[in-house]
PDB file of N, CA and C in Angstrom:
ATOM      1  N   PRO A 106       0.743  -1.103   0.118  1.00 47.00           N
ATOM      2  CA  PRO A 106      -0.159  -0.179   0.013  1.00 47.00           C
ATOM      3  C   PRO A 106       0.787   1.205   0.093  1.00 47.00           C
ATOM      4  N   GLY A 107       0.763   2.258  -0.698  1.00 63.00           N
ATOM      5  CA  GLY A 107       0.816   3.439  -0.678  1.00 63.00           C
ATOM      6  C   GLY A 107       0.621   4.544   0.321  1.00 63.00           C
ATOM      7  N   ALA A 108       1.804   5.375   0.391  1.00 65.00           N
ATOM      8  CA  ALA A 108       1.906   6.410   1.782  1.00 65.00           C
ATOM      9  C   ALA A 108       0.102   7.089   1.601  1.00 65.00           C
ATOM     10  N   PHE A 109      -0.424   6.945   0.416  1.00 75.00           N
ATOM     11  CA  PHE A 109      -1.798   7.749   0.671  1.00 75.00           C
ATOM     12  C   PHE A 109      -2.835   6.865   0.824  1.00 75.00           C
ATOM     13  N   GLU A 110      -2.916   5.571   0.990  1.00 82.00           N
ATOM     14  CA  GLU A 110      -3.538   4.610   0.677  1.00 82.00           C
ATOM     15  C   GLU A 110      -4.741   4.820   1.655  1.00 82.00           C
ATOM     16  N   GLU A 111      -4.551   5.199   3.325  1.00 87.00           N
ATOM     17  CA  GLU A 111      -5.447   5.230   4.022  1.00 87.00           C
ATOM     18  C   GLU A 111      -6.502   6.262   3.628  1.00 87.00           C
ATOM     19  N   PHE A 112      -6.179   7.045   2.738  1.00 95.00           N
ATOM     20  CA  PHE A 112      -7.140   8.240   2.688  1.00 95.00           C
ATOM     21  C   PHE A 112      -7.979   7.761   0.915  1.00 95.00           C
ATOM     22  N   LYS A 113      -7.481   6.899   0.202  1.00 95.00           N
ATOM     23  CA  LYS A 113      -8.459   5.928  -1.015  1.00 95.00           C
ATOM     24  C   LYS A 113      -9.850   5.698  -0.496  1.00 95.00           C
ATOM     25  N   LEU A 114     -10.747   6.257  -1.101  1.00 96.00           N
ATOM     26  CA  LEU A 114     -12.199   5.919  -1.017  1.00 96.00           C
ATOM     27  C   LEU A 114     -12.398   4.927  -1.993  1.00 96.00           C
ATOM     28  N   SER A 115     -13.633   4.189  -0.984  1.00 95.00           N
ATOM     29  CA  SER A 115     -13.753   2.962  -1.657  1.00 95.00           C
ATOM     30  C   SER A 115     -15.092   3.400  -2.853  1.00 95.00           C
ATOM     31  N   GLY A 116     -15.490   2.163  -3.672  1.00 94.00           N
ATOM     32  CA  GLY A 116     -16.158   2.762  -4.819  1.00 94.00           C
ATOM     33  C   GLY A 116     -17.422   3.136  -4.354  1.00 94.00           C
ATOM     34  N   ALA A 117     -18.249   2.438  -3.219  1.00 95.00           N
ATOM     35  CA  ALA A 117     -19.073   2.766  -2.414  1.00 95.00           C
ATOM     36  C   ALA A 117     -19.174   4.592  -1.920  1.00 95.00           C
ATOM     37  N   GLU A 118     -18.099   4.899  -1.321  1.00 96.00           N
ATOM     38  CA  GLU A 118     -17.927   6.384  -0.779  1.00 96.00           C
ATOM     39  C   GLU A 118     -17.824   7.216  -2.216  1.00 96.00           C
ATOM     40  N   VAL A 119     -17.081   6.865  -3.406  1.00 96.00           N
ATOM     41  CA  VAL A 119     -17.328   7.479  -4.405  1.00 96.00           C
ATOM     42  C   VAL A 119     -18.508   7.814  -4.974  1.00 96.00           C
ATOM     43  N   ASP A 120     -19.364   6.679  -5.272  1.00 95.00           N
ATOM     44  CA  ASP A 120     -20.674   6.973  -5.657  1.00 95.00           C
ATOM     45  C   ASP A 120     -21.368   7.893  -5.034  1.00 95.00           C
ATOM     46  N   ARG A 121     -21.478   7.721  -3.678  1.00 95.00           N
ATOM     47  CA  ARG A 121     -22.206   8.882  -2.491  1.00 95.00           C
ATOM     48  C   ARG A 121     -22.012  10.008  -3.112  1.00 95.00           C
ATOM     49  N   ILE A 122     -20.505  10.442  -3.508  1.00 95.00           N
ATOM     50  CA  ILE A 122     -19.948  11.615  -3.476  1.00 95.00           C
ATOM     51  C   ILE A 122     -20.236  12.149  -4.912  1.00 95.00           C
ATOM     52  N   PHE A 123     -20.395  11.439  -6.018  1.00 94.00           N
ATOM     53  CA  PHE A 123     -20.508  12.034  -7.361  1.00 94.00           C
ATOM     54  C   PHE A 123     -21.889  11.680  -7.782  1.00 94.00           C
ATOM     55  N   PHE A 124     -22.218  10.593  -7.841  1.00 97.00           N
ATOM     56  CA  PHE A 124     -23.676  10.121  -8.352  1.00 97.00           C
ATOM     57  C   PHE A 124     -24.801  11.149  -8.003  1.00 97.00           C
ATOM     58  N   GLY A 125     -25.435  12.183  -8.349  1.00 97.00           N
ATOM     59  CA  GLY A 125     -26.811  12.615  -8.471  1.00 97.00           C
ATOM     60  C   GLY A 125     -26.325  13.774  -7.639  1.00 97.00           C
ATOM     61  N   HIS A 126     -25.248  14.394  -7.916  1.00 96.00           N
ATOM     62  CA  HIS A 126     -24.313  15.752  -7.539  1.00 96.00           C
ATOM     63  C   HIS A 126     -23.797  16.579  -8.524  1.00 96.00           C
ATOM     64  N   ARG A 127     -23.549  17.947  -7.934  1.00 96.00           N
ATOM     65  CA  ARG A 127     -22.577  18.842  -8.776  1.00 96.00           C
ATOM     66  C   ARG A 127     -21.346  18.969  -8.002  1.00 96.00           C
ATOM     67  N   LEU A 128     -19.955  18.902  -8.931  1.00 95.00           N
ATOM     68  CA  LEU A 128     -18.942  19.133  -8.505  1.00 95.00           C
ATOM     69  C   LEU A 128     -18.119  19.684  -8.923  1.00 95.00           C
ATOM     70  N   HIS A 129     -17.670  20.381  -7.989  1.00 94.00           N
ATOM     71  CA  HIS A 129     -16.871  21.969  -8.680  1.00 94.00           C
ATOM     72  C   HIS A 129     -15.572  21.643  -7.870  1.00 94.00           C
ATOM     73  N   GLY A 130     -14.374  22.630  -8.784  1.00 93.00           N
ATOM     74  CA  GLY A 130     -13.077  22.505  -8.003  1.00 93.00           C
ATOM     75  C   GLY A 130     -12.242  23.492  -9.094  1.00 93.00           C
ATOM     76  N   ARG A 131     -10.915  23.702  -8.412  1.00 88.00           N
ATOM     77  CA  ARG A 131     -10.532  24.922  -9.306  1.00 88.00           C
ATOM     78  C   ARG A 131      -8.582  24.180  -9.527  1.00 88.00           C
ATOM     79  N   CYS A 132      -8.156  24.297 -10.704  1.00 82.00           N
ATOM     80  CA  CYS A 132      -6.973  23.689 -10.922  1.00 82.00           C
ATOM     81  C   CYS A 132      -5.712  24.390 -10.157  1.00 82.00           C
ATOM     82  N   ILE A 133      -4.872  23.113  -9.651  1.00 76.00           N
ATOM     83  CA  ILE A 133      -3.831  23.740  -9.045  1.00 76.00           C
ATOM     84  C   ILE A 133      -2.887  25.003  -9.551  1.00 76.00           C
ATOM     85  N   TRP A 134      -2.454  24.970 -10.623  1.00 79.00           N
ATOM     86  CA  TRP A 134      -1.554  25.600 -11.412  1.00 79.00           C
ATOM     87  C   TRP A 134      -2.056  26.649 -12.067  1.00 79.00           C
ATOM     88  N   SER A 135      -3.176  26.798 -12.458  1.00 83.00           N
ATOM     89  CA  SER A 135      -3.974  27.895 -13.345  1.00 83.00           C
ATOM     90  C   SER A 135      -4.821  28.678 -12.692  1.00 83.00           C
ATOM     91  N   GLY A 136      -5.758  27.491 -11.617  1.00 82.00           N
ATOM     92  CA  GLY A 136      -7.211  28.596 -11.069  1.00 82.00           C
ATOM     93  C   GLY A 136      -7.918  28.448 -11.742  1.00 82.00           C
ATOM     94  N   GLU A 137      -8.190  27.903 -13.097  1.00 86.00           N
ATOM     95  CA  GLU A 137      -9.367  27.575 -14.159  1.00 86.00           C
ATOM     96  C   GLU A 137     -10.192  26.857 -12.961  1.00 86.00           C
ATOM     97  N   GLU A 138     -11.125  27.352 -13.366  1.00 90.00           N
ATOM     98  CA  GLU A 138     -12.676  26.377 -12.255  1.00 90.00           C
ATOM     99  C   GLU A 138     -13.096  25.503 -13.472  1.00 90.00           C
ATOM    100  N   TYR A 139     -13.266  24.440 -12.831  1.00 91.00           N
ATOM    101  CA  TYR A 139     -13.437  22.931 -13.687  1.00 91.00           C
ATOM    102  C   TYR A 139     -14.826  22.165 -12.572  1.00 91.00           C
ATOM    103  N   GLY A 140     -15.547  21.230 -13.565  1.00 91.00           N
ATOM    104  CA  GLY A 140     -16.534  20.468 -12.527  1.00 91.00           C
ATOM    105  C   GLY A 140     -17.398  19.773 -13.584  1.00 91.00           C
ATOM    106  N   ALA A 141     -18.539  18.880 -12.693  1.00 92.00           N
ATOM    107  CA  ALA A 141     -19.043  18.037 -13.523  1.00 92.00           C
ATOM    108  C   ALA A 141     -20.566  17.700 -12.580  1.00 92.00           C
ATOM    109  N   TRP A 142     -21.450  17.731 -13.358  1.00 95.00           N
ATOM    110  CA  TRP A 142     -22.862  17.332 -12.901  1.00 95.00           C
ATOM    111  C   TRP A 142     -23.209  16.001 -13.554  1.00 95.00           C
ATOM    112  N   VAL A 143     -23.212  14.940 -12.384  1.00 96.00           N
ATOM    113  CA  VAL A 143     -23.447  13.773 -12.403  1.00 96.00           C
ATOM    114  C   VAL A 143     -25.072  13.602 -12.116  1.00 96.00           C
ATOM    115  N   ALA A 144     -25.798  12.766 -12.610  1.00 97.00           N
ATOM    116  CA  ALA A 144     -27.097  12.496 -12.666  1.00 97.00           C
ATOM    117  C   ALA A 144     -26.900  10.966 -11.916  1.00 97.00           C
ATOM    118  N   ALA A 145     -27.827  10.600 -11.174  1.00 97.00           N
ATOM    119  CA  ALA A 145     -27.996   9.224 -10.259  1.00 97.00           C
ATOM    120  C   ALA A 145     -27.801   8.373 -11.182  1.00 97.00           C
ATOM    121  N   ASP A 146     -28.589   8.496 -12.560  1.00 97.00           N
ATOM    122  CA  ASP A 146     -27.894   7.647 -13.378  1.00 97.00           C
ATOM    123  C   ASP A 146     -26.417   7.280 -14.118  1.00 97.00           C
ATOM    124  N   GLY A 147     -25.675   8.276 -13.974  1.00 96.00           N
ATOM    125  CA  GLY A 147     -24.411   8.359 -14.250  1.00 96.00           C
ATOM    126  C   GLY A 147     -24.244   9.385 -15.288  1.00 96.00           C
ATOM    127  N   THR A 148     -25.314   9.832 -16.340  1.00 97.00           N
ATOM    128  CA  THR A 148     -25.438  10.760 -17.219  1.00 97.00           C
ATOM    129  C   THR A 148     -24.557  12.094 -16.834  1.00 97.00           C
ATOM    130  N   ALA A 149     -23.855  12.320 -17.530  1.00 95.00           N
ATOM    131  CA  ALA A 149     -22.645  13.511 -16.938  1.00 95.00           C
ATOM    132  C   ALA A 149     -22.257  14.290 -17.897  1.00 95.00           C
ATOM    133  N   MET A 150     -22.296  15.789 -17.601  1.00 94.00           N
ATOM    134  CA  MET A 150     -21.573  16.779 -18.394  1.00 94.00           C
ATOM    135  C   MET A 150     -20.560  17.773 -17.518  1.00 94.00           C
ATOM    136  N   MET A 151     -19.199  17.508 -18.265  1.00 90.00           N
ATOM    137  CA  MET A 151     -18.081  18.115 -17.332  1.00 90.00           C
ATOM    138  C   MET A 151     -17.890  19.482 -18.292  1.00 90.00           C
ATOM    139  N   TYR A 152     -17.108  20.122 -17.678  1.00 90.00           N
ATOM    140  CA  TYR A 152     -16.459  21.419 -18.083  1.00 90.00           C
ATOM    141  C   TYR A 152     -15.278  21.597 -17.550  1.00 90.00           C
ATOM    142  N   GLY A 153     -14.117  22.677 -18.121  1.00 87.00           N
ATOM    143  CA  GLY A 153     -12.703  22.703 -18.005  1.00 87.00           C
ATOM    144  C   GLY A 153     -12.012  21.669 -17.793  1.00 87.00           C
ATOM    145  N   GLU A 154     -10.952  22.006 -17.020  1.00 82.00           N
ATOM    146  CA  GLU A 154     -10.241  20.575 -17.254  1.00 82.00           C
ATOM    147  C   GLU A 154     -10.545  19.384 -17.103  1.00 82.00           C
ATOM    148  N   TRP A 155     -11.522  18.903 -16.332  1.00 80.00           N
ATOM    149  CA  TRP A 155     -12.100  17.677 -16.283  1.00 80.00           C
ATOM    150  C   TRP A 155     -12.411  17.265 -18.301  1.00 80.00           C
ATOM    151  N   GLY A 156     -12.425  18.317 -19.078  1.00 78.00           N
ATOM    152  CA  GLY A 156     -13.081  17.929 -19.965  1.00 78.00           C
ATOM    153  C   GLY A 156     -14.048  18.809 -20.056  1.00 78.00           C
ATOM    154  N   VAL A 157     -14.536  18.689 -21.659  1.00 79.00           N
ATOM    155  CA  VAL A 157     -15.984  19.468 -21.929  1.00 79.00           C
ATOM    156  C   VAL A 157     -16.475  18.661 -22.657  1.00 79.00           C
ATOM    157  N   GLY A 158     -17.880  18.673 -22.537  1.00 86.00           N
ATOM    158  CA  GLY A 158     -18.735  17.750 -23.383  1.00 86.00           C
ATOM    159  C   GLY A 158     -19.941  16.780 -22.101  1.00 86.00           C
ATOM    160  N   ASN A 159     -20.431  15.835 -22.674  1.00 93.00           N
ATOM    161  CA  ASN A 159     -21.318  14.994 -22.189  1.00 93.00           C
ATOM    162  C   ASN A 159     -20.467  13.738 -22.168  1.00 93.00           C
ATOM    163  N   GLY A 160     -21.441  12.905 -21.383  1.00 93.00           N
ATOM    164  CA  GLY A 160     -20.864  11.365 -21.286  1.00 93.00           C
ATOM    165  C   GLY A 160     -21.251  10.844 -20.111  1.00 93.00           C
ATOM    166  N   ILE A 161     -20.547  10.024 -19.926  1.00 95.00           N
ATOM    167  CA  ILE A 161     -21.148   8.657 -19.070  1.00 95.00           C
ATOM    168  C   ILE A 161     -20.144   8.500 -17.439  1.00 95.00           C
ATOM    169  N   ALA A 162     -20.398   8.945 -16.335  1.00 95.00           N
ATOM    170  CA  ALA A 162     -19.526   8.384 -15.217  1.00 95.00           C
ATOM    171  C   ALA A 162     -20.166   7.287 -14.915  1.00 95.00           C
ATOM    172  N   ARG A 163     -18.980   5.994 -14.586  1.00 95.00           N
ATOM    173  CA  ARG A 163     -19.359   4.924 -13.949  1.00 95.00           C
ATOM    174  C   ARG A 163     -18.123   4.773 -13.166  1.00 95.00           C
ATOM    175  N   MET A 164     -18.499   3.943 -12.090  1.00 95.00           N
ATOM    176  CA  MET A 164     -17.923   2.651 -11.126  1.00 95.00           C
ATOM    177  C   MET A 164     -16.954   1.418 -11.631  1.00 95.00           C
ATOM    178  N   ASP A 165     -15.671   1.285 -11.678  1.00 95.00           N
ATOM    179  CA  ASP A 165     -14.900   0.116 -11.840  1.00 95.00           C
ATOM    180  C   ASP A 165     -14.017  -0.170 -10.924  1.00 95.00           C
ATOM    181  N   GLY A 166     -14.565  -1.011 -10.347  1.00 94.00           N
ATOM    182  CA  GLY A 166     -14.008  -1.153  -9.035  1.00 94.00           C
ATOM    183  C   GLY A 166     -14.437  -0.118  -8.082  1.00 94.00           C
ATOM    184  N   ASP A 167     -13.015   0.531  -7.625  1.00 93.00           N
ATOM    185  CA  ASP A 167     -13.226   1.715  -6.791  1.00 93.00           C
ATOM    186  C   ASP A 167     -12.338   2.849  -7.484  1.00 93.00           C
ATOM    187  N   GLN A 168     -12.447   2.453  -8.931  1.00 95.00           N
ATOM    188  CA  GLN A 168     -12.133   3.677  -9.531  1.00 95.00           C
ATOM    189  C   GLN A 168     -13.098   4.187 -10.411  1.00 95.00           C
ATOM    190  N   LEU A 169     -12.913   5.671 -10.664  1.00 94.00           N
ATOM    191  CA  LEU A 169     -14.329   6.396 -11.318  1.00 94.00           C
ATOM    192  C   LEU A 169     -13.875   6.617 -12.648  1.00 94.00           C
ATOM    193  N   CYS A 170     -14.841   6.530 -13.310  1.00 94.00           N
ATOM    194  CA  CYS A 170     -14.103   6.717 -14.737  1.00 94.00           C
ATOM    195  C   CYS A 170     -15.466   7.475 -15.434  1.00 94.00           C
ATOM    196  N   PHE A 171     -14.976   8.356 -16.592  1.00 91.00           N
ATOM    197  CA  PHE A 171     -15.695   9.077 -17.523  1.00 91.00           C
ATOM    198  C   PHE A 171     -15.752   8.815 -18.290  1.00 91.00           C
ATOM    199  N   GLU A 172     -16.656   8.382 -19.489  1.00 90.00           N
ATOM    200  CA  GLU A 172     -16.810   8.171 -20.927  1.00 90.00           C
ATOM    201  C   GLU A 172     -17.349   9.352 -21.613  1.00 90.00           C
ATOM    202  N   TRP A 173     -16.414   9.995 -22.332  1.00 87.00           N
ATOM    203  CA  TRP A 173     -17.311  10.984 -23.177  1.00 87.00           C
ATOM    204  C   TRP A 173     -17.731  10.618 -24.349  1.00 87.00           C
ATOM    205  N   THR A 174     -18.540  11.184 -24.999  1.00 85.00           N
ATOM    206  CA  THR A 174     -19.148  10.713 -25.988  1.00 85.00           C
ATOM    207  C   THR A 174     -18.257  10.583 -27.652  1.00 85.00           C
ATOM    208  N   SER A 175     -17.275  11.486 -27.191  1.00 83.00           N
ATOM    209  CA  SER A 175     -16.421  11.471 -28.207  1.00 83.00           C
ATOM    210  C   SER A 175     -15.118  10.017 -28.329  1.00 83.00           C
ATOM    211  N   GLY A 176     -16.198   9.139 -27.239  1.00 85.00           N
ATOM    212  CA  GLY A 176     -15.560   7.998 -27.089  1.00 85.00           C
ATOM    213  C   GLY A 176     -14.251   7.865 -25.832  1.00 85.00           C
ATOM    214  N   THR A 177     -13.583   8.638 -25.818  1.00 86.00           N
ATOM    215  CA  THR A 177     -12.245   9.096 -24.564  1.00 86.00           C
ATOM    216  C   THR A 177     -12.738   8.408 -23.329  1.00 86.00           C
ATOM    217  N   THR A 178     -11.990   7.226 -22.807  1.00 89.00           N
ATOM    218  CA  THR A 178     -12.376   7.286 -21.056  1.00 89.00           C
ATOM    219  C   THR A 178     -11.346   7.958 -20.646  1.00 89.00           C
ATOM    220  N   ASN A 179     -11.467   8.016 -19.414  1.00 89.00           N
ATOM    221  CA  ASN A 179     -10.765   8.563 -18.477  1.00 89.00           C
ATOM    222  C   ASN A 179     -10.858   7.915 -16.902  1.00 89.00           C
ATOM    223  N   CYS A 180     -10.179   7.055 -16.264  1.00 93.00           N
ATOM    224  CA  CYS A 180     -10.541   6.747 -15.239  1.00 93.00           C
ATOM    225  C   CYS A 180      -9.247   6.837 -14.128  1.00 93.00           C
ATOM    226  N   GLY A 181      -9.871   6.781 -12.531  1.00 94.00           N
ATOM    227  CA  GLY A 181      -8.923   7.013 -11.458  1.00 94.00           C
ATOM    228  C   GLY A 181      -9.369   7.214 -10.097  1.00 94.00           C
ATOM    229  N   TRP A 182      -8.456   6.999  -9.031  1.00 95.00           N
ATOM    230  CA  TRP A 182      -9.213   6.344  -8.002  1.00 95.00           C
ATOM    231  C   TRP A 182      -9.418   8.242  -7.380  1.00 95.00           C
ATOM    232  N   VAL A 183     -10.384   8.213  -6.234  1.00 96.00           N
ATOM    233  CA  VAL A 183     -10.657   9.263  -5.384  1.00 96.00           C
ATOM    234  C   VAL A 183      -9.763   9.307  -4.031  1.00 96.00           C
ATOM    235  N   PHE A 184      -9.340  10.381  -3.751  1.00 96.00           N
ATOM    236  CA  PHE A 184      -8.663  10.270  -2.151  1.00 96.00           C
ATOM    237  C   PHE A 184      -9.555  11.503  -1.455  1.00 96.00           C
ATOM    238  N   ARG A 185      -9.611  11.229  -0.059  1.00 96.00           N
ATOM    239  CA  ARG A 185      -9.950  12.273   0.790  1.00 96.00           C
ATOM    240  C   ARG A 185      -8.502  13.048   0.916  1.00 96.00           C
ATOM    241  N   ASN A 186      -8.870  14.338   0.797  1.00 94.00           N
ATOM    242  CA  ASN A 186      -7.850  15.513   0.974  1.00 94.00           C
ATOM    243  C   ASN A 186      -8.367  15.536   2.434  1.00 94.00           C
ATOM    244  N   PRO A 187      -6.902  15.595   3.436  1.00 92.00           N
ATOM    245  CA  PRO A 187      -7.219  15.749   4.965  1.00 92.00           C
ATOM    246  C   PRO A 187      -7.272  17.238   5.414  1.00 92.00           C
ATOM    247  N   GLY A 188      -6.462  17.943   4.403  1.00 91.00           N
ATOM    248  CA  GLY A 188      -6.342  19.260   4.750  1.00 91.00           C
ATOM    249  C   GLY A 188      -7.238  20.493   4.044  1.00 91.00           C
ATOM    250  N   GLY A 189      -8.452  19.577   2.900  1.00 93.00           N
ATOM    251  CA  GLY A 189      -9.343  20.287   2.352  1.00 93.00           C
ATOM    252  C   GLY A 189     -10.269  20.578   2.668  1.00 93.00           C
ATOM    253  N   THR A 190     -11.181  22.112   2.350  1.00 93.00           N
ATOM    254  CA  THR A 190     -11.949  22.475   2.624  1.00 93.00           C
ATOM    255  C   THR A 190     -13.150  22.459   1.795  1.00 93.00           C
ATOM    256  N   ARG A 191     -14.263  22.565   1.887  1.00 92.00           N
ATOM    257  CA  ARG A 191     -15.186  23.023   0.966  1.00 92.00           C
ATOM    258  C   ARG A 191     -15.604  24.414   0.224  1.00 92.00           C
ATOM    259  N   ALA A 192     -14.853  25.267   1.247  1.00 91.00           N
ATOM    260  CA  ALA A 192     -14.796  26.455   0.833  1.00 91.00           C
ATOM    261  C   ALA A 192     -13.372  26.676  -0.405  1.00 91.00           C
ATOM    262  N   MET A 193     -12.436  25.876  -0.500  1.00 90.00           N
ATOM    263  CA  MET A 193     -11.522  25.624  -1.277  1.00 90.00           C
ATOM    264  C   MET A 193     -11.546  24.794  -2.262  1.00 90.00           C
ATOM    265  N   LYS A 194     -12.666  24.137  -2.441  1.00 91.00           N
ATOM    266  CA  LYS A 194     -13.133  23.156  -2.934  1.00 91.00           C
ATOM    267  C   LYS A 194     -12.111  22.263  -3.462  1.00 91.00           C
ATOM    268  N   ASN A 195     -11.540  21.656  -2.385  1.00 93.00           N
ATOM    269  CA  ASN A 195     -10.490  20.897  -2.303  1.00 93.00           C
ATOM    270  C   ASN A 195     -10.270  19.793  -1.165  1.00 93.00           C
ATOM    271  N   GLU A 196     -11.855  19.181  -1.063  1.00 95.00           N
ATOM    272  CA  GLU A 196     -12.024  18.136   0.313  1.00 95.00           C
ATOM    273  C   GLU A 196     -11.303  16.635  -0.632  1.00 95.00           C
ATOM    274  N   TYR A 197     -11.691  16.918  -1.793  1.00 95.00           N
ATOM    275  CA  TYR A 197     -11.085  15.123  -2.481  1.00 95.00           C
ATOM    276  C   TYR A 197     -10.299  15.942  -3.508  1.00 95.00           C
ATOM    277  N   VAL A 198      -9.440  14.195  -4.227  1.00 93.00           N
ATOM    278  CA  VAL A 198      -8.515  14.478  -5.055  1.00 93.00           C
ATOM    279  C   VAL A 198      -9.115  13.439  -5.987  1.00 93.00           C
ATOM    280  N   TRP A 199      -9.187  13.414  -7.333  1.00 91.00           N
ATOM    281  CA  TRP A 199      -9.559  12.540  -8.128  1.00 91.00           C
ATOM    282  C   TRP A 199      -8.346  12.582  -9.189  1.00 91.00           C
ATOM    283  N   LEU A 200      -7.598  11.070  -8.788  1.00 91.00           N
ATOM    284  CA  LEU A 200      -6.136  11.523  -9.549  1.00 91.00           C
ATOM    285  C   LEU A 200      -6.513  10.706 -10.669  1.00 91.00           C
ATOM    286  N   SER A 201      -6.359  11.199 -11.898  1.00 88.00           N
ATOM    287  CA  SER A 201      -6.721  10.465 -13.091  1.00 88.00           C
ATOM    288  C   SER A 201      -5.834   9.757 -13.603  1.00 88.00           C
ATOM    289  N   ASN A 202      -5.893   9.017 -14.285  1.00 86.00           N
ATOM    290  CA  ASN A 202      -4.942   8.002 -15.065  1.00 86.00           C
ATOM    291  C   ASN A 202      -4.533   8.856 -16.665  1.00 86.00           C
ATOM    292  N   GLN A 203      -5.295   9.491 -17.178  1.00 78.00           N
ATOM    293  CA  GLN A 203      -4.624  10.341 -18.237  1.00 78.00           C
ATOM    294  C   GLN A 203      -4.147  11.694 -18.194  1.00 78.00           C
ATOM    295  N   ARG A 204      -4.828  12.414 -17.382  1.00 71.00           N
ATOM    296  CA  ARG A 204      -5.016  13.826 -17.034  1.00 71.00           C
ATOM    297  C   ARG A 204      -4.677  14.437 -15.746  1.00 71.00           C
ATOM    298  N   GLY A 205      -3.964  13.648 -14.708  1.00 81.00           N
ATOM    299  CA  GLY A 205      -3.643  13.921 -13.843  1.00 81.00           C
ATOM    300  C   GLY A 205      -4.265  14.175 -12.666  1.00 81.00           C
ATOM    301  N   GLU A 206      -3.688  15.314 -11.371  1.00 86.00           N
ATOM    302  CA  GLU A 206      -4.722  15.355 -10.296  1.00 86.00           C
ATOM    303  C   GLU A 206      -5.841  16.183 -10.429  1.00 86.00           C
ATOM    304  N   PHE A 207      -7.008  16.213  -9.755  1.00 88.00           N
ATOM    305  CA  PHE A 207      -7.736  17.216  -9.670  1.00 88.00           C
ATOM    306  C   PHE A 207      -8.507  17.593  -8.310  1.00 88.00           C
ATOM    307  N   THR A 208      -8.745  18.723  -7.233  1.00 91.00           N
ATOM    308  CA  THR A 208      -9.270  18.582  -6.184  1.00 91.00           C
ATOM    309  C   THR A 208     -10.219  19.252  -6.672  1.00 91.00           C
ATOM    310  N   PHE A 209     -11.350  18.742  -5.594  1.00 94.00           N
ATOM    311  CA  PHE A 209     -12.494  19.407  -5.751  1.00 94.00           C
ATOM    312  C   PHE A 209     -13.452  19.101  -4.545  1.00 94.00           C
ATOM    313  N   SER A 210     -14.772  19.250  -4.555  1.00 95.00           N
ATOM    314  CA  SER A 210     -15.813  19.359  -3.360  1.00 95.00           C
ATOM    315  C   SER A 210     -17.175  19.438  -4.015  1.00 95.00           C
ATOM    316  N   GLN A 211     -18.187  18.825  -3.620  1.00 93.00           N
ATOM    317  CA  GLN A 211     -19.688  18.777  -3.787  1.00 93.00           C
ATOM    318  C   GLN A 211     -19.687  20.057  -3.727  1.00 93.00           C
ATOM    319  N   ALA A 212     -20.731  20.640  -4.654  1.00 91.00           N
ATOM    320  CA  ALA A 212     -21.216  22.279  -4.937  1.00 91.00           C
ATOM    321  C   ALA A 212     -23.132  21.972  -4.586  1.00 91.00           C
ATOM    322  N   ASP A 213     -23.329  20.482  -4.523  1.00 81.00           N
ATOM    323  CA  ASP A 213     -24.474  20.536  -3.825  1.00 81.00           C
ATOM    324  C   ASP A 213     -25.025  19.354  -3.453  1.00 81.00           C
TER     325      ASP A 213
END
């Protein structure tokens, strides 16, 4: 197990955070806002650094995957950020396989 293993969320925890919610974050480097709306059935719309457009969010074991209508899929693990706050939009980190790390919080 890695140093951050204790902060990695289970698939059930990730499901409760993403599905049926709006998520919002800010790029660590540029400050650009990004986010996603994920319906309970997984229908998703993303904007900013998370990707732009519509797709489907799904769980693959403990990994969260976004599949865009363009055919691109990006999966990764979600971690609790122990120093994160909702006000800073960084309570969680999605460590994606293709695009890096994204801090975020639920917006609703």
